[in-house]
Backbone as CSV, one residue per row, in Angstrom:
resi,resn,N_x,N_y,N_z,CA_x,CA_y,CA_z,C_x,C_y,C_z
1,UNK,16.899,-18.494,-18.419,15.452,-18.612,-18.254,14.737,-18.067,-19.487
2,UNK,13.447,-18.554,-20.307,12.866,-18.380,-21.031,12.421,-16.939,-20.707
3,UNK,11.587,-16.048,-21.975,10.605,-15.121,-21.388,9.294,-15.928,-20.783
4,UNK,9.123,-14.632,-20.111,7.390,-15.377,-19.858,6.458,-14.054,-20.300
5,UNK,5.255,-14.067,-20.205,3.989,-13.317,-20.712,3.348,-13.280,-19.368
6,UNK,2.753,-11.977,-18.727,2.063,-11.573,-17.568,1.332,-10.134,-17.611
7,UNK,0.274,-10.448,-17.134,-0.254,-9.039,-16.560,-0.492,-8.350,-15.456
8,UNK,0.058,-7.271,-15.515,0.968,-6.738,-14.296,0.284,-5.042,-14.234
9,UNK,0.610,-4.495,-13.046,0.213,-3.286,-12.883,1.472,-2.468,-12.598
10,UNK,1.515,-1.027,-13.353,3.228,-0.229,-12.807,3.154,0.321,-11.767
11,UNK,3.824,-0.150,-10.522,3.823,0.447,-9.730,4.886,1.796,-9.835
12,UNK,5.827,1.825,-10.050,6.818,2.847,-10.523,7.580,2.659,-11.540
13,UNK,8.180,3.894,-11.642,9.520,4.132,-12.926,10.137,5.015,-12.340
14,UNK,11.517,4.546,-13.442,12.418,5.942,-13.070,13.222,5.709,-14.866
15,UNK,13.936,6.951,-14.712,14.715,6.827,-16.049,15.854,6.189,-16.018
16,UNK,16.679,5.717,-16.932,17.905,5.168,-17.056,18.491,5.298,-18.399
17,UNK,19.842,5.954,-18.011,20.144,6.601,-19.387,19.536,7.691,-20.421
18,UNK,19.548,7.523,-21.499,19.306,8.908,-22.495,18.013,8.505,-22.668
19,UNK,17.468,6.980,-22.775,16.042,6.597,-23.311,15.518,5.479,-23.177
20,UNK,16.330,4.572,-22.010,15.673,3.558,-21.396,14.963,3.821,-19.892
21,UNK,13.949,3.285,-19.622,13.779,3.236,-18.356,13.074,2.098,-17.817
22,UNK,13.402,2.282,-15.984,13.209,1.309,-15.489,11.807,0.649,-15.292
23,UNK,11.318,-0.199,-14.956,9.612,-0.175,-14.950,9.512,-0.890,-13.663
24,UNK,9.212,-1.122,-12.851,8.691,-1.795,-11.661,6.944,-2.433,-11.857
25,UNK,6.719,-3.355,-12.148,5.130,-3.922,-12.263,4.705,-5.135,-10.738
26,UNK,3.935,-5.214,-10.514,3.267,-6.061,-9.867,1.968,-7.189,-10.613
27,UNK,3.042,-8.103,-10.857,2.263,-8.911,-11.816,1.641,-10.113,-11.335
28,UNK,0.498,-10.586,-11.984,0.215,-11.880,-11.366,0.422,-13.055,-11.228
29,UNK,1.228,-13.508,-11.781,1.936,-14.602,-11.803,3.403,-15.183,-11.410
30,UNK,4.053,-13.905,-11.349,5.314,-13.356,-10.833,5.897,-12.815,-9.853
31,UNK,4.528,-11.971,-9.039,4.730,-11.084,-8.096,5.032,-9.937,-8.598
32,UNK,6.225,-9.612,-8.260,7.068,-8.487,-8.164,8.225,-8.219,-9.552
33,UNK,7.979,-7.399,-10.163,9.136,-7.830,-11.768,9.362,-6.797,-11.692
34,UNK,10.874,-6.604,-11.816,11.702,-4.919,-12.196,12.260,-5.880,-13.634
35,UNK,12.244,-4.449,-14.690,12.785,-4.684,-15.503,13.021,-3.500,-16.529
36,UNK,13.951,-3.683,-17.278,14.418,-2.031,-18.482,13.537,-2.272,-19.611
37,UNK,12.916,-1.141,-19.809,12.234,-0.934,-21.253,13.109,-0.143,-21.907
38,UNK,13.643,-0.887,-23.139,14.636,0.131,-23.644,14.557,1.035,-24.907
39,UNK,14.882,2.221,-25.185,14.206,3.103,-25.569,12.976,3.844,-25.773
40,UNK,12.450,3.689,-24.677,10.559,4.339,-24.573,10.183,5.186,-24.178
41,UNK,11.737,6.257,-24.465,11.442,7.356,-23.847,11.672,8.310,-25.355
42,UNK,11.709,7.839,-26.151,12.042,8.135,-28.007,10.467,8.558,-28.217
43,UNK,10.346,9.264,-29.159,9.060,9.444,-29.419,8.676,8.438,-30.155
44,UNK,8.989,7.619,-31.170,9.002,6.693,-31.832,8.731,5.297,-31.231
45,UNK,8.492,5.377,-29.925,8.129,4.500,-29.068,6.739,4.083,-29.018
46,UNK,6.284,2.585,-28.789,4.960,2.535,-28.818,4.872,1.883,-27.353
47,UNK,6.401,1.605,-27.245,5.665,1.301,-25.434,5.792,1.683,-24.667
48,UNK,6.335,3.310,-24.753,6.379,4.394,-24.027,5.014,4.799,-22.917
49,UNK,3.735,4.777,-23.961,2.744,5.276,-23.133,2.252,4.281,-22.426
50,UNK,2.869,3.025,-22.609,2.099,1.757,-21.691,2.267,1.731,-20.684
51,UNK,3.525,1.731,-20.319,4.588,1.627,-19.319,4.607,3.093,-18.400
52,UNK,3.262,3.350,-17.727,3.737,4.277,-16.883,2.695,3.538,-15.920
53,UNK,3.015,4.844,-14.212,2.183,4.287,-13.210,0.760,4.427,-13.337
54,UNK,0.312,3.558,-12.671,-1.258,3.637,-12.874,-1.585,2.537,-13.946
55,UNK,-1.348,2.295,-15.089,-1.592,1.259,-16.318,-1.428,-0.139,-15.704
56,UNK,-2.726,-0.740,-16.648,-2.331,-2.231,-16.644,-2.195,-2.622,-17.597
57,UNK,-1.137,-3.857,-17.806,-0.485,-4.107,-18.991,-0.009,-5.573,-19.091
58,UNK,-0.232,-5.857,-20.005,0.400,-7.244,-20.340,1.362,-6.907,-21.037
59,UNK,2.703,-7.896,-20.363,4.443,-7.176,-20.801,4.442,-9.076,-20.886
60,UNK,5.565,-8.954,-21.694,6.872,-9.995,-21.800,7.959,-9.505,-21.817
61,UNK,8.607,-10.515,-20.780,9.938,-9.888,-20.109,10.594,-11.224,-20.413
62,UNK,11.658,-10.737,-20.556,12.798,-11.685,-20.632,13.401,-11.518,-19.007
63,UNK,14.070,-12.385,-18.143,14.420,-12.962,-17.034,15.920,-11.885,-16.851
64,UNK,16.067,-11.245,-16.419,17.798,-10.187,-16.214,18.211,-11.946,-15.627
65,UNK,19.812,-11.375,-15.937,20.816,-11.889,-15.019,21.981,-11.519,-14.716
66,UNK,22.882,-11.697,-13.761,23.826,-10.960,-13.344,23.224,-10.793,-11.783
67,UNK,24.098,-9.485,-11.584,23.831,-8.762,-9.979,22.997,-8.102,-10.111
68,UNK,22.226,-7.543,-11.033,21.455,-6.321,-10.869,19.926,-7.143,-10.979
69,UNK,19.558,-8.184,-11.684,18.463,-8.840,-11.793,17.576,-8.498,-12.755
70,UNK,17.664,-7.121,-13.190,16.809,-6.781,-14.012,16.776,-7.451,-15.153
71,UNK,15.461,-7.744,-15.668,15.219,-8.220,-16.759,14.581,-7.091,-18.080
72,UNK,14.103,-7.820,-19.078,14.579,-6.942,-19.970,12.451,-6.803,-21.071
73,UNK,11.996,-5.632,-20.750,10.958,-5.673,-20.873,10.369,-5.537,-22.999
74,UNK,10.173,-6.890,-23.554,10.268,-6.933,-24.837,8.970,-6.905,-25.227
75,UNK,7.359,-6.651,-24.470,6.620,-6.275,-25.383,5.793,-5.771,-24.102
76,UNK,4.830,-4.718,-24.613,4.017,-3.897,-23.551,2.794,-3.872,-24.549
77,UNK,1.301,-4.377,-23.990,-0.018,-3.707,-24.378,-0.760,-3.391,-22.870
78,UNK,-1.235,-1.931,-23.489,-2.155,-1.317,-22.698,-3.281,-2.356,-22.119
79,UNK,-3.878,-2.652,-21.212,-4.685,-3.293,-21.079,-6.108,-2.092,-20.238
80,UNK,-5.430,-1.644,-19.458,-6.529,-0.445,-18.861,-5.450,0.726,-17.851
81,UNK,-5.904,1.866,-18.351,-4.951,3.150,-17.880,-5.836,4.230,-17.224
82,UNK,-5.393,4.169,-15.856,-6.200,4.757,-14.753,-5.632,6.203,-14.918
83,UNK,-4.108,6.458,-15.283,-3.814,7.502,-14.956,-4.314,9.022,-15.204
84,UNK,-4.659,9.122,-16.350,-5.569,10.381,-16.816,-6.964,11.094,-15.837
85,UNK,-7.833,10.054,-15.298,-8.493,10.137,-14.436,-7.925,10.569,-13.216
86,UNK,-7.706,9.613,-12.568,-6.516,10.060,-11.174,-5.579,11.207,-10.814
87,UNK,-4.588,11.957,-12.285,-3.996,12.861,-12.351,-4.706,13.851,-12.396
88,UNK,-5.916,13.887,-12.672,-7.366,15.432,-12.860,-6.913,15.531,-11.621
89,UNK,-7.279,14.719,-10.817,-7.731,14.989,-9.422,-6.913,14.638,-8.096
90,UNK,-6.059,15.725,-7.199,-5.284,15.809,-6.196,-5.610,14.214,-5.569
91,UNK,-6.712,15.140,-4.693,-7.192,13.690,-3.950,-6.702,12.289,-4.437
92,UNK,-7.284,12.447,-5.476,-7.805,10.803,-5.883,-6.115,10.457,-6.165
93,UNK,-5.146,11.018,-6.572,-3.832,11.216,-7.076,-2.681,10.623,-5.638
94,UNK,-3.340,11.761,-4.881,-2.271,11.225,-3.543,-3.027,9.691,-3.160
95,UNK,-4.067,9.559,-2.877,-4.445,8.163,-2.422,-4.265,7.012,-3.090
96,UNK,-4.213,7.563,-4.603,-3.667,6.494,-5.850,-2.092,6.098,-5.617
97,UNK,-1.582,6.863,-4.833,0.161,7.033,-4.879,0.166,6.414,-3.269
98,UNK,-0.514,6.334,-2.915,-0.669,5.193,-1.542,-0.949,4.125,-1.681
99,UNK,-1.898,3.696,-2.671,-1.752,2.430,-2.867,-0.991,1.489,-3.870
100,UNK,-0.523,2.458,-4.892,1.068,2.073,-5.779,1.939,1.459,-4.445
101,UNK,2.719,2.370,-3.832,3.692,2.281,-2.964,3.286,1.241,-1.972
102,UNK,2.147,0.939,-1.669,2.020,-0.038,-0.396,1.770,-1.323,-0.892
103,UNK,1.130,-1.776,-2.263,1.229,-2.621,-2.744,2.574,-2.679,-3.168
104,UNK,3.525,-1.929,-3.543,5.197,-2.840,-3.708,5.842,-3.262,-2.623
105,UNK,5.594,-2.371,-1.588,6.387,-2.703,-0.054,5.723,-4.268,0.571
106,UNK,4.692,-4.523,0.273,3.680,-5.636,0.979,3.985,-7.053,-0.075
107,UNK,4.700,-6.739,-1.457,4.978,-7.483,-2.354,5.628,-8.626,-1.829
108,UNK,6.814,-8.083,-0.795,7.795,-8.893,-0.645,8.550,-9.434,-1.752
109,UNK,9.187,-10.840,-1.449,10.240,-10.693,-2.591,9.680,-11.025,-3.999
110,UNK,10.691,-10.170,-4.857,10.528,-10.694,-6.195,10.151,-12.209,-6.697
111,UNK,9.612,-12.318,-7.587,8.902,-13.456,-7.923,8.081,-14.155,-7.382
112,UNK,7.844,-13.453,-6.467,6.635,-14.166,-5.262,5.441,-14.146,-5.889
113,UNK,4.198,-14.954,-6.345,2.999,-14.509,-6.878,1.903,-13.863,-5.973
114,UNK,1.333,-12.510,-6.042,0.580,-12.038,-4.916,-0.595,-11.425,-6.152
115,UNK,-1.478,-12.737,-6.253,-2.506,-12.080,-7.219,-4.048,-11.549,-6.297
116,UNK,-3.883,-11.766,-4.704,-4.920,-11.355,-4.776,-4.609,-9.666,-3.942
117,UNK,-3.133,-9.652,-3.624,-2.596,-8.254,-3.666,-2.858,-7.078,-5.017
118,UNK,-2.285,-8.068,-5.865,-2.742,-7.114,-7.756,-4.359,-7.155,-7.787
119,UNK,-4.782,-7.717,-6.676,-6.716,-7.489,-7.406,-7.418,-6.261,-6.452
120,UNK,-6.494,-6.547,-5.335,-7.197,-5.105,-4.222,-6.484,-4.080,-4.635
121,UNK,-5.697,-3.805,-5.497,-4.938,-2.548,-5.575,-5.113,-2.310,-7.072
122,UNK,-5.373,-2.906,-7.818,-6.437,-2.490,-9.052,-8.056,-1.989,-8.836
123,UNK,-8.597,-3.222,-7.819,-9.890,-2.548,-7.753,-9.908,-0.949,-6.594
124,UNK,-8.696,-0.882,-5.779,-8.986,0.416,-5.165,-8.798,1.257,-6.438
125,UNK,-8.052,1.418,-7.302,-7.575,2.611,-8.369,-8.851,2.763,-9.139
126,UNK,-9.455,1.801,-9.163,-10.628,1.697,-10.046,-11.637,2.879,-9.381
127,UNK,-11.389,2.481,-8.021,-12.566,3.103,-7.573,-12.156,4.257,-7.443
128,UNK,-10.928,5.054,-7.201,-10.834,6.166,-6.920,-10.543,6.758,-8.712
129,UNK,-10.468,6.459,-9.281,-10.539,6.471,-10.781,-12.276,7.057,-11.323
130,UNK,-12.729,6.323,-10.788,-14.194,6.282,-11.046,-14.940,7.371,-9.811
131,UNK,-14.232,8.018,-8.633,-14.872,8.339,-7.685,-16.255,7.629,-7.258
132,UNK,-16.055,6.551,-6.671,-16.757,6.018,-6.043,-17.301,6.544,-4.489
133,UNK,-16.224,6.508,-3.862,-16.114,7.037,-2.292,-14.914,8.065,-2.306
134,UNK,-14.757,8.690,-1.261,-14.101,9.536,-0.602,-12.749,8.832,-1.242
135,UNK,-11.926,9.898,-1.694,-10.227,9.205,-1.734,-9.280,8.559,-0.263
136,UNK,-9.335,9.176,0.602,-9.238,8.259,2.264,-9.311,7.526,2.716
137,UNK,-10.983,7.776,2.107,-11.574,5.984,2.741,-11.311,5.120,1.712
138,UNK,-11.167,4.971,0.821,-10.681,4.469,-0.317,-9.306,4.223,0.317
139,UNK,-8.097,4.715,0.112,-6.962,4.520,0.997,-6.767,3.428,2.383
140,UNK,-7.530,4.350,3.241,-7.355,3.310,4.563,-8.381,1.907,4.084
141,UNK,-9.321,1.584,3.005,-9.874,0.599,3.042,-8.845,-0.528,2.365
142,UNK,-7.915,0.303,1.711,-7.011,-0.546,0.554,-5.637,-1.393,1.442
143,UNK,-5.544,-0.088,2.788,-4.166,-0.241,3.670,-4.682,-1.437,4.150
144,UNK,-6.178,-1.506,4.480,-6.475,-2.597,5.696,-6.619,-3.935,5.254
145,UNK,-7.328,-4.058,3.836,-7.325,-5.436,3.017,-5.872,-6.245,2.424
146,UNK,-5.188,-5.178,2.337,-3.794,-5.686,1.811,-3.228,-6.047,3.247
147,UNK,-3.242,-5.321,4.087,-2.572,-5.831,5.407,-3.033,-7.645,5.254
148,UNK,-4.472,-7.249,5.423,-5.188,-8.768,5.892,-5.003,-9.563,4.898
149,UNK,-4.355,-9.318,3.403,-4.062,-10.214,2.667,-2.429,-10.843,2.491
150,UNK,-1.467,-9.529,3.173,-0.200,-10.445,3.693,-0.285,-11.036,4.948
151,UNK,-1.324,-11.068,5.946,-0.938,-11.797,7.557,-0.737,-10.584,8.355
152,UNK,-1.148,-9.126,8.218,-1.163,-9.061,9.076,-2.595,-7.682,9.860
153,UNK,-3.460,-8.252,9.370,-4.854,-7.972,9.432,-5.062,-7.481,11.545
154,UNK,-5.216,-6.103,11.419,-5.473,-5.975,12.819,-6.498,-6.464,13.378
155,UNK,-6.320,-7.237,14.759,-7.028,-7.671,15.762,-8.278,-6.323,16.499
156,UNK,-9.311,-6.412,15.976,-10.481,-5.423,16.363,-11.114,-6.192,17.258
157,UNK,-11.440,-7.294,17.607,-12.989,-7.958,18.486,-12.615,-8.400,19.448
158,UNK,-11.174,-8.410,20.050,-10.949,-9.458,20.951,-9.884,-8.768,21.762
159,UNK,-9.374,-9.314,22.840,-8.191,-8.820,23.452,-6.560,-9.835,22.884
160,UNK,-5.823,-8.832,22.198,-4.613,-9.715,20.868,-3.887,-10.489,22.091
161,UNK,-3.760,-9.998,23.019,-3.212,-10.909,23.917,-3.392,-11.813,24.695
162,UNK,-4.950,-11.798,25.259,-5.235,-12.673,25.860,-6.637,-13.487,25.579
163,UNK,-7.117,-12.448,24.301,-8.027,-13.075,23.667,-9.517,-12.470,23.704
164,UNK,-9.639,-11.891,25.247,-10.870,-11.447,25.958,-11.717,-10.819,24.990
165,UNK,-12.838,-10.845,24.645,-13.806,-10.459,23.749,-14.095,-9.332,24.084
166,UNK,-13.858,-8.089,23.245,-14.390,-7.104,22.819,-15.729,-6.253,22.633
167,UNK,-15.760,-5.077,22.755,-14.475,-4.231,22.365,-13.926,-3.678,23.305
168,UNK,-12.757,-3.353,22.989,-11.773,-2.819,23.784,-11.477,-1.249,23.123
169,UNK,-11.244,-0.305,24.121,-10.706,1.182,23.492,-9.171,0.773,22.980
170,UNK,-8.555,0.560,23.648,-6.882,0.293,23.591,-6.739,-0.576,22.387
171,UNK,-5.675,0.343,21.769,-5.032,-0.775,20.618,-3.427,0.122,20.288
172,UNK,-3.012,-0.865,21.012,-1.149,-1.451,21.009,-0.816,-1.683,19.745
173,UNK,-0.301,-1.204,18.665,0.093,-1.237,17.500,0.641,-2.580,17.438
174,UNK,2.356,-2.370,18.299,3.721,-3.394,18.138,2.533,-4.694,18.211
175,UNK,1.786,-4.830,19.729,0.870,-6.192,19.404,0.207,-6.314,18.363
176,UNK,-0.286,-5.320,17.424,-1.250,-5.614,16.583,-2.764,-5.973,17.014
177,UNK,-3.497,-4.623,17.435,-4.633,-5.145,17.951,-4.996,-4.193,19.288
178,UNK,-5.973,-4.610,19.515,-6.997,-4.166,20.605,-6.666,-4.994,21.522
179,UNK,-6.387,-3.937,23.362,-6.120,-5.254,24.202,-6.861,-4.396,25.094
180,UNK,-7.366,-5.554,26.092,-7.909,-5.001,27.523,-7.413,-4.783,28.584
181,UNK,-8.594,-4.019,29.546,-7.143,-3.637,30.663,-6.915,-4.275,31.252
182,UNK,-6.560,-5.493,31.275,-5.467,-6.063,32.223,-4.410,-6.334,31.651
183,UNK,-4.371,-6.264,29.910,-3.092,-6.492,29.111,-2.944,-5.267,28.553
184,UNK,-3.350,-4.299,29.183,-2.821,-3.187,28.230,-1.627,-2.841,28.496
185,UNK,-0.635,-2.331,27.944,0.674,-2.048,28.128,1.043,-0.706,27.825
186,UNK,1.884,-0.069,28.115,2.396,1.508,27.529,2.262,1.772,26.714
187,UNK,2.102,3.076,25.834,2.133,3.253,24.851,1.176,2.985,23.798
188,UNK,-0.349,2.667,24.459,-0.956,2.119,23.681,-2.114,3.818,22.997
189,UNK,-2.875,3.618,22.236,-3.392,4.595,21.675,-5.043,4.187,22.122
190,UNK,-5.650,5.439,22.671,-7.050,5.046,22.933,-7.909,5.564,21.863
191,UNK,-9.014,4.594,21.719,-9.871,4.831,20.491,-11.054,5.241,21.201
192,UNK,-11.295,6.581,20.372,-13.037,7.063,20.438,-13.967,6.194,20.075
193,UNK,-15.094,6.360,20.630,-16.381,5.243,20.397,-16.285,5.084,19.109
194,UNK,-16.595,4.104,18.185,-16.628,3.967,16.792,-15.665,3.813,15.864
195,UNK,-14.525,3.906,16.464,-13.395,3.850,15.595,-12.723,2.461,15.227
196,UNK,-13.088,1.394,16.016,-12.592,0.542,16.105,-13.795,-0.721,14.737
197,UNK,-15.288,-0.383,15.346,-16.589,-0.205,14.497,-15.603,-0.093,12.863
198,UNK,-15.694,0.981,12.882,-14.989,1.872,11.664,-13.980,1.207,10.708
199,UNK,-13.292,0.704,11.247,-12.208,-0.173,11.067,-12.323,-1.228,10.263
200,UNK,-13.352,-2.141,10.951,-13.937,-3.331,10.712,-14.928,-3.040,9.670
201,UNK,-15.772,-1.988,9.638,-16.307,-1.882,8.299,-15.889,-1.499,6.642
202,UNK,-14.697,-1.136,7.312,-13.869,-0.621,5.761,-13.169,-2.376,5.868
203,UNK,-12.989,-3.151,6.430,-11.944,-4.063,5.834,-13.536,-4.772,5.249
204,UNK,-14.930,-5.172,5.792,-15.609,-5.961,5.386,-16.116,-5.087,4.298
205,UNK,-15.956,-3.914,3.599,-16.627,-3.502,2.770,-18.284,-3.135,3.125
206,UNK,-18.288,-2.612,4.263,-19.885,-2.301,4.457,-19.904,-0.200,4.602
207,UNK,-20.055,0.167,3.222,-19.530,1.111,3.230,-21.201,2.228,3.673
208,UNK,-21.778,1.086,4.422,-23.009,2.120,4.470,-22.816,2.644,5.995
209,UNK,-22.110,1.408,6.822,-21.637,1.730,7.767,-20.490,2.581,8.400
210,UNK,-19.663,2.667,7.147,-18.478,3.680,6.986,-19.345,5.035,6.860
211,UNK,-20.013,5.097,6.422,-20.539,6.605,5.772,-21.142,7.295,6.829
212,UNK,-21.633,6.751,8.151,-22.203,7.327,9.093,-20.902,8.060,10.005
213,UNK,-19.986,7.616,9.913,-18.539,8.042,11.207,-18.558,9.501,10.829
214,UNK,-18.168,9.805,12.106,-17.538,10.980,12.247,-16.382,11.358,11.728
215,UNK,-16.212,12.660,11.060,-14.668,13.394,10.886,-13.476,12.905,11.549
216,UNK,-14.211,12.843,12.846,-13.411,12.668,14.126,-12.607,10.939,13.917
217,UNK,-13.685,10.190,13.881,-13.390,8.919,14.024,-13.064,8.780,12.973
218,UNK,-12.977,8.848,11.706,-12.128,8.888,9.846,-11.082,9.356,10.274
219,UNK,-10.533,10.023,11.072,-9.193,10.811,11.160,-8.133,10.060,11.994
220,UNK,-8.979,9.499,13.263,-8.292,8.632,13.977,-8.274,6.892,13.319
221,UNK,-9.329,6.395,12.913,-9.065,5.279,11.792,-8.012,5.684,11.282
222,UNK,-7.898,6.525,10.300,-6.614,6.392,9.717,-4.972,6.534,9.868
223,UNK,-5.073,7.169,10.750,-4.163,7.323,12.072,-4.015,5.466,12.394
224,UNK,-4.736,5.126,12.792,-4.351,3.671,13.587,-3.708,2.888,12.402
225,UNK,-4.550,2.936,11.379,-4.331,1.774,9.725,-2.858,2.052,9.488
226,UNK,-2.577,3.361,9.537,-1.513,3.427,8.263,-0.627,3.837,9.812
227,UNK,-0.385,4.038,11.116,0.266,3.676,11.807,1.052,2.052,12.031
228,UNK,-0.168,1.236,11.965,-0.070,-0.208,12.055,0.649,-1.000,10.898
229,UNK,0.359,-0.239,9.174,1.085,-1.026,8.146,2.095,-0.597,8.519
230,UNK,2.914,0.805,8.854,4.434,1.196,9.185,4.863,0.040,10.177
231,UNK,4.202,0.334,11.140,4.873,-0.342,12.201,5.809,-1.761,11.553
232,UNK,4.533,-2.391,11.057,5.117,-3.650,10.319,5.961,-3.833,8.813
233,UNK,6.044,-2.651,8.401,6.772,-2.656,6.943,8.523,-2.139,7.411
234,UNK,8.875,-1.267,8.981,9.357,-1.034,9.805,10.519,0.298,8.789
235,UNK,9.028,0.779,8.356,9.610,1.662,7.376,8.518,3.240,7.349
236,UNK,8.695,4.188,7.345,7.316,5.126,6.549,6.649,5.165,5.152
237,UNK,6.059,5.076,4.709,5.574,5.849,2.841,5.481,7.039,2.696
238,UNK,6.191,7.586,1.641,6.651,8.666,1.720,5.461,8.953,1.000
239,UNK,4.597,8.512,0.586,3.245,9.117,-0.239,2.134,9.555,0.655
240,UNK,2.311,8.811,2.109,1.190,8.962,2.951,0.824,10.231,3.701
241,UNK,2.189,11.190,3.817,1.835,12.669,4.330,1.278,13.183,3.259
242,UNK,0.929,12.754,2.000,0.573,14.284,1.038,-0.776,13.981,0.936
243,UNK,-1.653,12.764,1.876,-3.079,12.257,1.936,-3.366,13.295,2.912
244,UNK,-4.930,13.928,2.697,-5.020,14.802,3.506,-6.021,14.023,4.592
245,UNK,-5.808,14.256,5.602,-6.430,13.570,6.617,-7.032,14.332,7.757
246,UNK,-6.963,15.797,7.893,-7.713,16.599,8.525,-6.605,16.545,9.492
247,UNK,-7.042,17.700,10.591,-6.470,17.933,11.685,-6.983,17.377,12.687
248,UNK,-6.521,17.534,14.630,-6.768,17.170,15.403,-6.082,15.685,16.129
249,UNK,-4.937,14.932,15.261,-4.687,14.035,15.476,-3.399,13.762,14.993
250,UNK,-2.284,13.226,15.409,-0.538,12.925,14.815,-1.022,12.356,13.610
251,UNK,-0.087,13.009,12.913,-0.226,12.243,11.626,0.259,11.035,11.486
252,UNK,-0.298,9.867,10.833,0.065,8.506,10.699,1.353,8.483,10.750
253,UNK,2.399,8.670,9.726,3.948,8.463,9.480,4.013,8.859,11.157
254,UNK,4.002,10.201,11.696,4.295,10.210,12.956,4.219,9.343,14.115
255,UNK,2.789,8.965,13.999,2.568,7.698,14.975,3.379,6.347,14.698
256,UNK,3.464,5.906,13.780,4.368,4.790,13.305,5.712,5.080,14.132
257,UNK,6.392,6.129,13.812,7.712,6.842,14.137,7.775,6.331,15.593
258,UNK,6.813,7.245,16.481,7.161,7.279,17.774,6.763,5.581,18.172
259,UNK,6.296,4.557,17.894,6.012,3.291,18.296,7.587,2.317,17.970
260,UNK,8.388,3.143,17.056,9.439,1.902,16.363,10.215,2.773,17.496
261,UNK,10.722,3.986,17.532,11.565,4.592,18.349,11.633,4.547,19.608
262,UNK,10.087,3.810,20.190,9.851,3.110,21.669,10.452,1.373,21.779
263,UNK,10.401,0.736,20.387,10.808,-0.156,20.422,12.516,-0.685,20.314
264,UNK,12.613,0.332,19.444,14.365,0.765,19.378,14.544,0.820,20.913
265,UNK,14.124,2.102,22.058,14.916,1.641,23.373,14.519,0.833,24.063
266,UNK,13.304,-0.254,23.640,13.298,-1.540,24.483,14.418,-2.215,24.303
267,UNK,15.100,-2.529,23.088,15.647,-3.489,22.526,16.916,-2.963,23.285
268,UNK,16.915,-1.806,22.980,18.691,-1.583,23.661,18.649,-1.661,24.926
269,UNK,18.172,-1.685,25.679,17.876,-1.749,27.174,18.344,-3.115,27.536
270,UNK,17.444,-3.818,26.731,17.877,-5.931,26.341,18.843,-5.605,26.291
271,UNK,19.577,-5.342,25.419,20.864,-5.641,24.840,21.641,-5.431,25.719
């Protein structure tokens, strides 16, 4: 395969060897590209400082082949580098490291093109770069648009199962969504007045309406969001406990946990 030319965002690195390392980007035309930058860890390197997380960059990569896939990263320019900003600041740092990680997991497979995934997860960094809003809400607004931009955008207005129009307190993760009581099922999580409100205004971007919620209801929003991407990634983010999210409520990774571990003994029960 030829090289190709793309601009891509790093979602991670790691090292390899004495002075190559690995680069992971989310590019637009490509999707998903792992590939070795080799020697850029030399001081003598100029594409050392390109190639970290947070940066956007236009790379040419040559295509890996073999078992390992990696391809082979032969030119890096800076295009815009969030990281300096973001690293000042905790906050803005852990929520920046939530939306790295959830934009690679939501990537799916390599070479897949997900450009309007690379545009919500540039413009969240931007904003928490720039302190725009709260680092959180920034976060759960980024979890909820990327959901709704792979398929799987939670059901707020309606009953997910039977359709019944809203609102409903109850929202059943595994269904995805808000159900009423005649479909409500075990295990479901009840929402305080507004939370559901809440929800729906961070995915439409009406952040005037976000700004009125309660502590209370920001805490449980985020609780439901980043419960609901686990559920479906059928995995945790290991970036999402170091988001501070206040007390009074399981922490997201937790809630995710106990919904797959209810589903684990449905299944064996089937079985």
């Amino acid at each position: 395969m030829h090289p190709f030319t793309d601009t891509g965002l790093v979602v991670r690195t790691y090292d390899l060897g004495e002075a190559d390392r690995v680069v992971t980007l989310l590019t637009e035309q490509h999707g998903l590209v792992r590939a070795v930058a080799r020697a850029v860890r030399r001081t003598r390197s100029r594409m050392g400082a390109s190639l970290e997380p947070f940066a956007v960059v236009e790379v040419q990569i040559a295509p890996g082949r073999g078992r390992s896939g990696l391809g082979t990263v032969r030119q890096a320019s800076s295009r815009e580098s969030l990281a300096r900003p973001l690293v000042a600041d905790y906050p803005s740092y852990t929520s920046g490291c939530v939306v790295l990680e959830t934009a690679e997991r939501l990537a799916g497979e390599e070479g897949a093109p997900t450009p309007r995934l690379l545009g919500l997860a540039v413009g969240a960094l931007r904003s928490l770069a720039e302190q725009r809003r709260s680092p959180g809400l920034v976060a759960d607004a980024f979890l909820l648009r990327a959901m709704s931009a792979s398929g799987w955008e939670p059901v707020l207005d309606c009953c997910v199962r039977c359709g019944a129009v809203g609102p409903h307190r109850a929202f059943h993760v595994p269904s995805g969504g808000t159900v009423c009581v005649h479909c409500r099922p075990q295990g479901c999580a009840m929402l305080s007045p507004g939370v559901a409100e809440h929800l729906a205004a961070l995915m439409a971007g009406q952040w005037g309406a976000v700004a009125v919620s309660s502590p209370a209801v920001v805490r449980q929003a985020s609780g439901i969001a980043a419960a609901h991407l686990q559920w479906h990634l059928e995995r945790d983010l290991r970036s999402l406990p170091l988001v501070d999210r206040g007390v009074g409520h399981p922490a997201p990774h937790a809630i995710a946990r106990d919904h797959r571990e209810e589903s684990s003994a449905r299944t064996a029960q089937i079985s």
